[in-house]
PDB file of C-alpha atoms in Angstrom:
ATOM      1  CA  MET A   1      -0.162   0.100   0.077  1.00  0.00           C
ATOM      2  CA  ASN A   2       1.339   3.378  -0.793  1.00  0.00           C
ATOM      3  CA  TYR A   3       0.763   5.788   1.977  1.00  0.00           C
ATOM      4  CA  HIS A   4       1.799   9.014   0.253  1.00  0.00           C
ATOM      5  CA  PHE A   5      -1.178   9.382  -0.910  1.00  0.00           C
ATOM      6  CA  LEU A   6      -3.493   8.256   1.789  1.00  0.00           C
ATOM      7  CA  GLY A   7      -5.696  11.244   3.786  1.00  0.00           C
ATOM      8  CA  LEU A   8      -4.862  11.555   7.464  1.00  0.00           C
ATOM      9  CA  ALA A   9      -8.246   9.989   8.618  1.00  0.00           C
ATOM     10  CA  HIS A  10      -7.255   7.222   6.501  1.00  0.00           C
ATOM     11  CA  MET A  11      -3.679   7.402   8.079  1.00  0.00           C
ATOM     12  CA  GLN A  12      -5.739   7.590  11.463  1.00  0.00           C
ATOM     13  CA  ASP A  13      -7.931   4.566  10.495  1.00  0.00           C
ATOM     14  CA  LEU A  14      -4.776   2.351   9.581  1.00  0.00           C
ATOM     15  CA  ALA A  15      -3.067   2.956  13.140  1.00  0.00           C
ATOM     16  CA  LYS A  16      -5.903   2.363  15.167  1.00  0.00           C
ATOM     17  CA  GLY A  17      -6.393  -0.523  13.394  1.00  0.00           C
ATOM     18  CA  TYR A  18      -2.669  -1.939  13.777  1.00  0.00           C
ATOM     19  CA  ALA A  19      -2.865  -0.923  17.605  1.00  0.00           C
ATOM     20  CA  ASP A  20      -5.465  -3.314  17.988  1.00  0.00           C
ATOM     21  CA  GLN A  21      -3.938  -6.230  16.217  1.00  0.00           C
ATOM     22  CA  THR A  22      -0.943  -5.320  18.435  1.00  0.00           C
ATOM     23  CA  ARG A  23      -3.234  -5.394  21.371  1.00  0.00           C
ATOM     24  CA  GLN A  24      -4.666  -8.740  20.374  1.00  0.00           C
ATOM     25  CA  LEU A  25      -1.322 -10.275  19.634  1.00  0.00           C
ATOM     26  CA  LYS A  26      -0.469  -9.408  23.273  1.00  0.00           C
ATOM     27  CA  LEU A  27      -3.163 -10.567  24.635  1.00  0.00           C
ATOM     28  CA  GLN A  28      -2.664 -14.301  22.782  1.00  0.00           C
ATOM     29  CA  GLY A  29       0.351 -13.832  23.865  1.00  0.00           C
ATOM     30  CA  LEU A  30      -0.031 -13.933  27.231  1.00  0.00           C
ATOM     31  CA  ASN A  31      -2.671 -16.722  27.217  1.00  0.00           C
ATOM     32  CA  GLU A  32      -0.338 -18.830  25.348  1.00  0.00           C
ATOM     33  CA  SER A  33       2.410 -18.207  27.779  1.00  0.00           C
ATOM     34  CA  ARG A  34      -0.088 -19.624  30.671  1.00  0.00           C
ATOM     35  CA  GLN A  35      -0.931 -22.712  28.453  1.00  0.00           C
ATOM     36  CA  TYR A  36       2.699 -23.695  28.645  1.00  0.00           C
ATOM     37  CA  MET A  37       3.523 -23.384  32.112  1.00  0.00           C
ATOM     38  CA  SER A  38       0.793 -25.375  32.659  1.00  0.00           C
ATOM     39  CA  THR A  39       1.549 -27.977  30.330  1.00  0.00           C
ATOM     40  CA  LEU A  40       5.066 -27.905  32.042  1.00  0.00           C
ATOM     41  CA  THR A  41       3.329 -28.191  35.604  1.00  0.00           C
ATOM     42  CA  GLN A  42       1.731 -31.485  33.865  1.00  0.00           C
ATOM     43  CA  LEU A  43       4.661 -33.124  32.761  1.00  0.00           C
ATOM     44  CA  ASP A  44       6.645 -32.583  35.427  1.00  0.00           C
ATOM     45  CA  ASP A  45       3.647 -34.129  37.353  1.00  0.00           C
ATOM     46  CA  TYR A  46       3.738 -37.680  35.166  1.00  0.00           C
ATOM     47  CA  HIS A  47       7.720 -37.291  35.480  1.00  0.00           C
ATOM     48  CA  CYS A  48       7.010 -37.394  39.366  1.00  0.00           C
ATOM     49  CA  LEU A  49       4.517 -40.715  38.799  1.00  0.00           C
ATOM     50  CA  LEU A  50       7.016 -42.477  36.132  1.00  0.00           C
ATOM     51  CA  MET A  51       9.947 -42.327  38.755  1.00  0.00           C
ATOM     52  CA  ALA A  52       7.096 -43.205  41.893  1.00  0.00           C
ATOM     53  CA  ILE A  53       6.379 -46.477  39.580  1.00  0.00           C
ATOM     54  CA  SER A  54       9.902 -46.962  38.819  1.00  0.00           C
ATOM     55  CA  GLU A  55      11.299 -46.931  42.405  1.00  0.00           C
ATOM     56  CA  GLN A  56       7.764 -49.198  43.511  1.00  0.00           C
ATOM     57  CA  ASP A  57       7.643 -46.346  46.144  1.00  0.00           C
ATOM     58  CA  ILE A  58       4.424 -46.969  47.319  1.00  0.00           C
ATOM     59  CA  PRO A  59       3.761 -44.314  49.796  1.00  0.00           C
ATOM     60  CA  ARG A  60       4.534 -41.862  47.332  1.00  0.00           C
ATOM     61  CA  LEU A  61       2.979 -43.428  44.729  1.00  0.00           C
ATOM     62  CA  GLN A  62      -0.417 -42.723  47.011  1.00  0.00           C
ATOM     63  CA  GLN A  63       0.027 -39.240  47.916  1.00  0.00           C
ATOM     64  CA  ILE A  64       0.439 -38.489  44.093  1.00  0.00           C
ATOM     65  CA  ILE A  65      -2.845 -40.506  43.079  1.00  0.00           C
ATOM     66  CA  ASN A  66      -4.628 -38.613  46.181  1.00  0.00           C
ATOM     67  CA  VAL A  67      -3.382 -34.850  45.010  1.00  0.00           C
ATOM     68  CA  ALA A  68      -5.181 -36.129  41.558  1.00  0.00           C
ATOM     69  CA  LEU A  69      -8.073 -37.664  42.571  1.00  0.00           C
ATOM     70  CA  SER A  70      -8.735 -34.065  44.427  1.00  0.00           C
ATOM     71  CA  THR A  71      -8.269 -32.035  41.970  1.00  0.00           C
ATOM     72  CA  PHE A  72     -11.681 -33.418  40.246  1.00  0.00           C
ATOM     73  CA  THR A  73     -13.230 -31.799  43.727  1.00  0.00           C
ATOM     74  CA  THR A  74     -14.425 -28.045  41.614  1.00  0.00           C
ATOM     75  CA  LEU A  75     -13.531 -24.973  44.599  1.00  0.00           C
ATOM     76  CA  THR A  76     -14.967 -21.962  43.148  1.00  0.00           C
ATOM     77  CA  PRO A  77     -11.735 -19.142  43.526  1.00  0.00           C
ATOM     78  CA  THR A  78     -12.430 -15.833  45.122  1.00  0.00           C
ATOM     79  CA  ILE A  79     -12.066 -13.735  42.339  1.00  0.00           C
ATOM     80  CA  GLY A  80     -12.490 -10.199  44.026  1.00  0.00           C
ATOM     81  CA  PRO A  81     -14.048  -9.797  47.785  1.00  0.00           C
ATOM     82  CA  ILE A  82     -15.678 -12.534  49.124  1.00  0.00           C
ATOM     83  CA  ARG A  83     -19.335 -12.890  48.284  1.00  0.00           C
ATOM     84  CA  ASN A  84     -22.076 -15.242  49.696  1.00  0.00           C
ATOM     85  CA  GLU A  85     -22.423 -17.514  46.717  1.00  0.00           C
ATOM     86  CA  GLN A  86     -18.681 -18.716  46.564  1.00  0.00           C
ATOM     87  CA  LEU A  87     -18.950 -19.793  49.679  1.00  0.00           C
ATOM     88  CA  ASP A  88     -22.518 -21.440  49.927  1.00  0.00           C
ATOM     89  CA  GLU A  89     -21.093 -23.289  46.194  1.00  0.00           C
ATOM     90  CA  ASN A  90     -18.103 -24.810  47.648  1.00  0.00           C
ATOM     91  CA  ILE A  91     -20.125 -25.683  50.852  1.00  0.00           C
ATOM     92  CA  ARG A  92     -22.274 -27.048  47.950  1.00  0.00           C
ATOM     93  CA  SER A  93     -19.945 -29.201  45.985  1.00  0.00           C
ATOM     94  CA  VAL A  94     -17.028 -29.552  48.287  1.00  0.00           C
ATOM     95  CA  VAL A  95     -19.355 -31.222  51.520  1.00  0.00           C
ATOM     96  CA  LEU A  96     -22.534 -31.715  50.958  1.00  0.00           C
ATOM     97  CA  SER A  97     -22.547 -33.330  47.749  1.00  0.00           C
ATOM     98  CA  SER A  98     -19.928 -36.206  49.837  1.00  0.00           C
ATOM     99  CA  HIS A  99     -22.332 -36.386  52.692  1.00  0.00           C
ATOM    100  CA  ALA A 100     -25.551 -36.953  50.544  1.00  0.00           C
ATOM    101  CA  ASP A 101     -26.064 -40.246  52.325  1.00  0.00           C
ATOM    102  CA  ILE A 102     -25.258 -39.878  56.225  1.00  0.00           C
ATOM    103  CA  THR A 103     -27.729 -40.932  58.223  1.00  0.00           C
ATOM    104  CA  THR A 104     -25.707 -39.881  61.867  1.00  0.00           C
ATOM    105  CA  LEU A 105     -24.971 -35.831  62.006  1.00  0.00           C
ATOM    106  CA  CYS A 106     -21.200 -35.651  63.486  1.00  0.00           C
ATOM    107  CA  GLY A 107     -19.676 -32.002  64.883  1.00  0.00           C
ATOM    108  CA  VAL A 108     -18.388 -29.645  62.903  1.00  0.00           C
ATOM    109  CA  SER A 109     -14.442 -27.748  62.792  1.00  0.00           C
ATOM    110  CA  LEU A 110     -14.168 -25.004  60.491  1.00  0.00           C
ATOM    111  CA  MET A 111     -10.278 -24.080  60.367  1.00  0.00           C
ATOM    112  CA  VAL A 112      -8.452 -20.648  58.928  1.00  0.00           C
ATOM    113  CA  ASP A 113      -4.530 -20.612  57.658  1.00  0.00           C
ATOM    114  CA  GLU A 114      -2.778 -19.002  55.352  1.00  0.00           C
ATOM    115  CA  ILE A 115      -0.518 -20.572  52.577  1.00  0.00           C
ATOM    116  CA  ALA A 116       2.331 -19.763  50.453  1.00  0.00           C
ATOM    117  CA  LEU A 117       1.239 -18.146  47.033  1.00  0.00           C
ATOM    118  CA  GLU A 118       3.435 -16.711  43.978  1.00  0.00           C
ATOM    119  CA  GLU A 119       2.470 -12.732  43.553  1.00  0.00           C
ATOM    120  CA  MET A 120       0.985 -12.875  40.191  1.00  0.00           C
ATOM    121  CA  ALA A 121      -2.286 -11.608  38.424  1.00  0.00           C
ATOM    122  CA  VAL A 122      -3.423 -14.583  36.275  1.00  0.00           C
ATOM    123  CA  HIS A 123      -5.900 -15.045  33.602  1.00  0.00           C
ATOM    124  CA  LEU A 124      -9.022 -17.655  33.896  1.00  0.00           C
ATOM    125  CA  SER A 125     -10.289 -18.329  30.814  1.00  0.00           C
ATOM    126  CA  LYS A 126     -13.646 -19.963  32.647  1.00  0.00           C
ATOM    127  CA  TYR A 127     -14.976 -16.442  33.935  1.00  0.00           C
ATOM    128  CA  ASN A 128     -12.888 -14.167  32.168  1.00  0.00           C
ATOM    129  CA  LYS A 129     -11.545 -12.433  34.733  1.00  0.00           C
ATOM    130  CA  ILE A 130      -8.319 -11.706  36.439  1.00  0.00           C
ATOM    131  CA  ALA A 131      -7.517 -13.439  39.642  1.00  0.00           C
ATOM    132  CA  GLY A 132      -4.901 -13.540  42.511  1.00  0.00           C
ATOM    133  CA  LEU A 133      -5.690  -9.725  43.102  1.00  0.00           C
ATOM    134  CA  CYS A 134      -6.243  -9.404  47.042  1.00  0.00           C
ATOM    135  CA  TRP A 135      -9.976  -9.680  48.356  1.00  0.00           C
ATOM    136  CA  LYS A 136      -9.593  -6.891  50.394  1.00  0.00           C
ATOM    137  CA  HIS A 137      -8.872  -4.000  48.057  1.00  0.00           C
ATOM    138  CA  SER A 138     -10.153  -6.090  44.485  1.00  0.00           C
ATOM    139  CA  HIS A 139     -13.941  -4.317  45.097  1.00  0.00           C
ATOM    140  CA  LEU A 140     -11.623  -1.305  43.572  1.00  0.00           C
ATOM    141  CA  ILE A 141     -11.084  -2.911  40.028  1.00  0.00           C
ATOM    142  CA  ASP A 142     -13.705  -4.777  37.571  1.00  0.00           C
ATOM    143  CA  PRO A 143     -12.340  -8.024  37.027  1.00  0.00           C
ATOM    144  CA  VAL A 144     -13.659  -8.785  33.940  1.00  0.00           C
ATOM    145  CA  LEU A 145     -11.105  -8.585  30.811  1.00  0.00           C
ATOM    146  CA  CYS A 146     -13.294  -7.214  28.431  1.00  0.00           C
ATOM    147  CA  THR A 147     -10.684  -4.906  26.494  1.00  0.00           C
ATOM    148  CA  TYR A 148      -6.561  -4.139  26.127  1.00  0.00           C
ATOM    149  CA  GLU A 149      -7.615  -1.279  28.559  1.00  0.00           C
ATOM    150  CA  SER A 150      -9.377  -3.273  31.064  1.00  0.00           C
ATOM    151  CA  ALA A 151      -5.879  -5.124  31.836  1.00  0.00           C
ATOM    152  CA  ILE A 152      -4.073  -1.771  31.767  1.00  0.00           C
ATOM    153  CA  THR A 153      -6.371  -0.193  33.873  1.00  0.00           C
ATOM    154  CA  ILE A 154      -6.011  -2.852  36.427  1.00  0.00           C
ATOM    155  CA  ALA A 155      -2.049  -3.059  35.844  1.00  0.00           C
ATOM    156  CA  GLN A 156      -2.039   0.543  36.909  1.00  0.00           C
ATOM    157  CA  LYS A 157      -3.759   0.470  39.961  1.00  0.00           C
ATOM    158  CA  ILE A 158      -1.876  -2.245  41.093  1.00  0.00           C
ATOM    159  CA  HIS A 159       1.263  -0.277  40.307  1.00  0.00           C
ATOM    160  CA  ASP A 160      -0.535   2.667  42.079  1.00  0.00           C
ATOM    161  CA  GLY A 161      -1.142   0.432  45.349  1.00  0.00           C
ATOM    162  CA  GLU A 162      -4.762   0.695  45.348  1.00  0.00           C
ATOM    163  CA  VAL A 163      -5.275  -3.352  44.381  1.00  0.00           C
ATOM    164  CA  HIS A 164      -2.625  -6.055  45.602  1.00  0.00           C
ATOM    165  CA  LEU A 165      -1.025  -8.960  44.628  1.00  0.00           C
ATOM    166  CA  GLY A 166      -2.173 -11.542  46.801  1.00  0.00           C
ATOM    167  CA  LYS A 167       1.391 -12.428  49.018  1.00  0.00           C
ATOM    168  CA  GLU A 168      -0.623 -15.626  50.563  1.00  0.00           C
ATOM    169  CA  LEU A 169      -4.347 -17.853  50.488  1.00  0.00           C
ATOM    170  CA  THR A 170      -6.019 -17.466  52.495  1.00  0.00           C
ATOM    171  CA  VAL A 171      -8.107 -20.568  53.231  1.00  0.00           C
ATOM    172  CA  ILE A 172     -11.076 -22.040  54.662  1.00  0.00           C
ATOM    173  CA  GLY A 173     -11.239 -25.614  56.105  1.00  0.00           C
ATOM    174  CA  VAL A 174     -14.152 -28.206  57.328  1.00  0.00           C
ATOM    175  CA  ALA A 175     -12.990 -31.112  59.186  1.00  0.00           C
ATOM    176  CA  CYS A 176     -15.835 -33.649  60.702  1.00  0.00           C
ATOM    177  CA  PHE A 177     -15.177 -35.113  63.999  1.00  0.00           C
ATOM    178  CA  GLY A 178     -14.646 -39.050  63.206  1.00  0.00           C
ATOM    179  CA  GLU A 179     -13.302 -38.032  59.511  1.00  0.00           C
ATOM    180  CA  ASP A 180      -9.767 -37.861  58.203  1.00  0.00           C
ATOM    181  CA  GLU A 181     -10.925 -35.591  55.486  1.00  0.00           C
ATOM    182  CA  LEU A 182     -10.788 -31.645  55.300  1.00  0.00           C
ATOM    183  CA  TYR A 183     -12.475 -30.041  52.615  1.00  0.00           C
ATOM    184  CA  PRO A 184     -11.689 -26.508  51.634  1.00  0.00           C
ATOM    185  CA  VAL A 185     -14.788 -24.025  50.809  1.00  0.00           C
ATOM    186  CA  LEU A 186     -12.916 -20.912  50.554  1.00  0.00           C
ATOM    187  CA  ALA A 187      -9.239 -19.756  48.934  1.00  0.00           C
ATOM    188  CA  ALA A 188      -9.095 -16.139  49.095  1.00  0.00           C
ATOM    189  CA  PRO A 189      -5.760 -14.332  47.989  1.00  0.00           C
ATOM    190  CA  THR A 190      -4.444 -11.665  50.499  1.00  0.00           C
ATOM    191  CA  CYS A 191      -1.946  -9.154  50.854  1.00  0.00           C
ATOM    192  CA  LYS A 192      -1.926  -8.860  54.482  1.00  0.00           C
ATOM    193  CA  THR A 193      -3.309  -5.868  55.472  1.00  0.00           C
ATOM    194  CA  GLU A 194      -6.708  -6.803  57.605  1.00  0.00           C
ATOM    195  CA  ASN A 195      -7.317  -6.040  60.831  1.00  0.00           C
ATOM    196  CA  ALA A 196      -8.838  -7.925  63.216  1.00  0.00           C
ATOM    197  CA  ARG A 197     -12.049  -6.590  62.556  1.00  0.00           C
ATOM    198  CA  ASP A 198     -11.718  -7.598  58.891  1.00  0.00           C
ATOM    199  CA  MET A 199     -10.917 -11.110  59.900  1.00  0.00           C
ATOM    200  CA  GLU A 200     -13.614 -11.052  62.322  1.00  0.00           C
ATOM    201  CA  VAL A 201     -16.653 -10.662  59.513  1.00  0.00           C
ATOM    202  CA  LEU A 202     -14.486 -13.382  57.353  1.00  0.00           C
ATOM    203  CA  LEU A 203     -15.308 -15.892  60.674  1.00  0.00           C
ATOM    204  CA  ALA A 204     -18.536 -14.954  61.202  1.00  0.00           C
ATOM    205  CA  HIS A 205     -19.176 -15.188  57.714  1.00  0.00           C
ATOM    206  CA  ALA A 206     -17.820 -18.607  57.103  1.00  0.00           C
ATOM    207  CA  VAL A 207     -20.211 -19.663  60.165  1.00  0.00           C
ATOM    208  CA  GLU A 208     -23.134 -18.072  58.829  1.00  0.00           C
ATOM    209  CA  ARG A 209     -23.161 -19.787  55.153  1.00  0.00           C
ATOM    210  CA  TRP A 210     -22.789 -23.178  56.363  1.00  0.00           C
ATOM    211  CA  ASN A 211     -25.873 -22.358  58.855  1.00  0.00           C
ATOM    212  CA  MET A 212     -27.820 -20.966  55.882  1.00  0.00           C
ATOM    213  CA  THR A 213     -26.694 -23.570  53.488  1.00  0.00           C
ATOM    214  CA  GLY A 214     -28.436 -26.220  55.518  1.00  0.00           C
ATOM    215  CA  ALA A 215     -24.747 -28.358  56.171  1.00  0.00           C
ATOM    216  CA  ALA A 216     -25.572 -27.862  59.509  1.00  0.00           C
ATOM    217  CA  THR A 217     -28.334 -29.460  59.676  1.00  0.00           C
ATOM    218  CA  SER A 218     -27.642 -32.615  56.867  1.00  0.00           C
ATOM    219  CA  VAL A 219     -24.234 -32.704  57.972  1.00  0.00           C
ATOM    220  CA  GLY A 220     -23.783 -31.658  61.497  1.00  0.00           C
ATOM    221  CA  PRO A 221     -23.173 -27.973  64.039  1.00  0.00           C
ATOM    222  CA  VAL A 222     -20.066 -26.374  64.008  1.00  0.00           C
ATOM    223  CA  TRP A 223     -18.579 -27.062  67.055  1.00  0.00           C
ATOM    224  CA  SER A 224     -15.127 -24.964  67.094  1.00  0.00           C
ATOM    225  CA  PHE A 225     -12.956 -22.603  65.053  1.00  0.00           C
ATOM    226  CA  ALA A 226      -9.421 -23.393  65.053  1.00  0.00           C
ATOM    227  CA  THR A 227      -6.611 -20.707  63.743  1.00  0.00           C
ATOM    228  CA  ASP A 228      -3.043 -20.535  63.658  1.00  0.00           C
ATOM    229  CA  SER A 229      -0.573 -18.336  66.366  1.00  0.00           C
ATOM    230  CA  ASP A 230      -1.319 -15.653  63.952  1.00  0.00           C
ATOM    231  CA  ALA A 231      -2.528 -12.310  66.475  1.00  0.00           C
ATOM    232  CA  THR A 232      -4.925 -11.042  63.607  1.00  0.00           C
ATOM    233  CA  ARG A 233      -7.272 -14.156  63.562  1.00  0.00           C
ATOM    234  CA  ARG A 234      -6.585 -14.873  67.222  1.00  0.00           C
ATOM    235  CA  ALA A 235      -8.020 -10.914  67.982  1.00  0.00           C
ATOM    236  CA  ALA A 236     -11.031 -11.640  66.231  1.00  0.00           C
ATOM    237  CA  GLY A 237     -11.330 -15.644  67.429  1.00  0.00           C
ATOM    238  CA  HIS A 238     -11.491 -14.226  70.848  1.00  0.00           C
ATOM    239  CA  ARG A 239     -14.091 -11.671  70.161  1.00  0.00           C
ATOM    240  CA  LEU A 240     -16.494 -13.919  68.521  1.00  0.00           C
ATOM    241  CA  PHE A 241     -15.702 -17.198  70.411  1.00  0.00           C
ATOM    242  CA  LEU A 242     -14.798 -16.426  73.702  1.00  0.00           C
ATOM    243  CA  LYS A 243     -17.638 -13.669  74.873  1.00  0.00           C
ATOM    244  CA  LYS A 244     -19.805 -15.295  77.066  1.00  0.00           C
ATOM    245  CA  PRO A 245     -19.644 -18.585  79.872  1.00  0.00           C
ATOM    246  CA  LEU A 246     -20.893 -21.426  78.926  1.00  0.00           C
ATOM    247  CA  SER A 247     -24.752 -21.521  79.955  1.00  0.00           C
ATOM    248  CA  PRO A 248     -26.189 -23.590  83.165  1.00  0.00           C
ATOM    249  CA  GLU A 249     -28.815 -24.465  80.769  1.00  0.00           C
ATOM    250  CA  SER A 250     -26.104 -26.329  78.307  1.00  0.00           C
ATOM    251  CA  LEU A 251     -26.070 -30.542  77.691  1.00  0.00           C
ATOM    252  CA  LEU A 252     -22.343 -29.874  78.628  1.00  0.00           C
ATOM    253  CA  TYR A 253     -22.464 -27.594  81.874  1.00  0.00           C
ATOM    254  CA  GLY A 254     -22.982 -30.490  84.228  1.00  0.00           C
ATOM    255  CA  ILE A 255     -19.692 -32.214  83.292  1.00  0.00           C
ATOM    256  CA  LEU A 256     -17.177 -28.932  82.786  1.00  0.00           C
ATOM    257  CA  ASN A 257     -18.570 -26.919  85.522  1.00  0.00           C
ATOM    258  CA  ASN A 258     -16.682 -29.991  88.018  1.00  0.00           C
ATOM    259  CA  MET A 259     -13.411 -28.701  85.698  1.00  0.00           C
ATOM    260  CA  PRO A 260     -11.455 -26.284  87.567  1.00  0.00           C
ATOM    261  CA  GLY A 261      -8.981 -23.898  85.531  1.00  0.00           C
ATOM    262  CA  LEU A 262     -11.083 -25.069  82.795  1.00  0.00           C
ATOM    263  CA  ASN A 263     -11.843 -22.211  80.196  1.00  0.00           C
ATOM    264  CA  THR A 264     -15.739 -22.516  78.983  1.00  0.00           C
ATOM    265  CA  MET A 265     -16.246 -19.295  77.612  1.00  0.00           C
ATOM    266  CA  THR A 266     -17.942 -19.439  74.348  1.00  0.00           C
ATOM    267  CA  GLY A 267     -19.614 -17.637  70.939  1.00  0.00           C
ATOM    268  CA  ASP A 268     -23.341 -18.388  69.506  1.00  0.00           C
ATOM    269  CA  ALA A 269     -24.671 -21.591  69.692  1.00  0.00           C
ATOM    270  CA  GLU A 270     -21.406 -22.837  72.102  1.00  0.00           C
ATOM    271  CA  VAL A 271     -19.006 -21.997  69.354  1.00  0.00           C
ATOM    272  CA  THR A 272     -15.855 -22.721  70.845  1.00  0.00           C
ATOM    273  CA  LEU A 273     -12.599 -21.244  70.274  1.00  0.00           C
ATOM    274  CA  ASP A 274      -9.498 -23.927  69.191  1.00  0.00           C
ATOM    275  CA  PHE A 275      -5.813 -23.471  68.095  1.00  0.00           C
ATOM    276  CA  ASP A 276      -3.560 -25.508  66.340  1.00  0.00           C
ATOM    277  CA  PHE A 277      -1.883 -27.974  68.829  1.00  0.00           C
ATOM    278  CA  LYS A 278       2.135 -27.086  67.334  1.00  0.00           C
ATOM    279  CA  HIS A 279       1.380 -23.473  67.632  1.00  0.00           C
ATOM    280  CA  ILE A 280       1.077 -23.767  71.059  1.00  0.00           C
ATOM    281  CA  PHE A 281       3.720 -25.922  71.696  1.00  0.00           C
ATOM    282  CA  LYS A 282       5.840 -23.773  69.392  1.00  0.00           C
ATOM    283  CA  ARG A 283       4.909 -20.757  72.133  1.00  0.00           C
ATOM    284  CA  LYS A 284       5.667 -22.604  75.425  1.00  0.00           C
ATOM    285  CA  LEU A 285       8.775 -23.295  74.225  1.00  0.00           C
ATOM    286  CA  PHE A 286      10.017 -19.793  73.314  1.00  0.00           C
ATOM    287  CA  ILE A 287       8.746 -19.510  76.892  1.00  0.00           C
ATOM    288  CA  LEU A 288      11.014 -21.753  78.098  1.00  0.00           C
TER     289      LEU A 288
END
């Protein structure tokens, strides 16, 4: 094409078309890079499986198979703020679906902790949204990736510090007394800026959604909420689950009342605060 004979408007249209094409190619490159990394991960898992079989390492083989089978459980990721529908869907698909035939209820312990997370934003093609951003501040952006400008806006918010990449992953799991399985119901990236009030709302929210989905009547009521040594979560737990003494009308009162020194403070519905024993031992060792 001879550009010498084109008018200004035509040249501007051509420039805009080339810019759009460049943006589409950039997005395509990002998606292909993500697929490439996913393929490398699958190859690495395959190599680990072959090594375990060749070395006849039965415990390692069982671990690999259990991890692979667990991936078939669909966990709805937290994209943006933590919402009711995310917790509800996970409770139904992860917990209720696997306890449809139970005839006897059991006590339940909810557990919260944080795990390591690679700090990066990812495009989830299933939802066409950007994930990996902290749940506390991600309400400031629209995670839906519609155009190249959408990606630029999100990147600018991250650069300006208004929204953050998740440093760790806040995970809430459900453990049924008498079972060995742990059922995850929440996985939300955190920027580690939450205060005790934020965590108090989150813990109360998890108990509320457990009850509202009918899990308390079909699987069992929440007996305790367990956390680690994190000061923010401990403060939230104390406010929620150590706010009133065990009622004399409780069925447990006659048993526990005769145990001097036992902490009988509870939260609503007699939910108690629990801690990972490893952190309790660790704290006592530091005192010594």
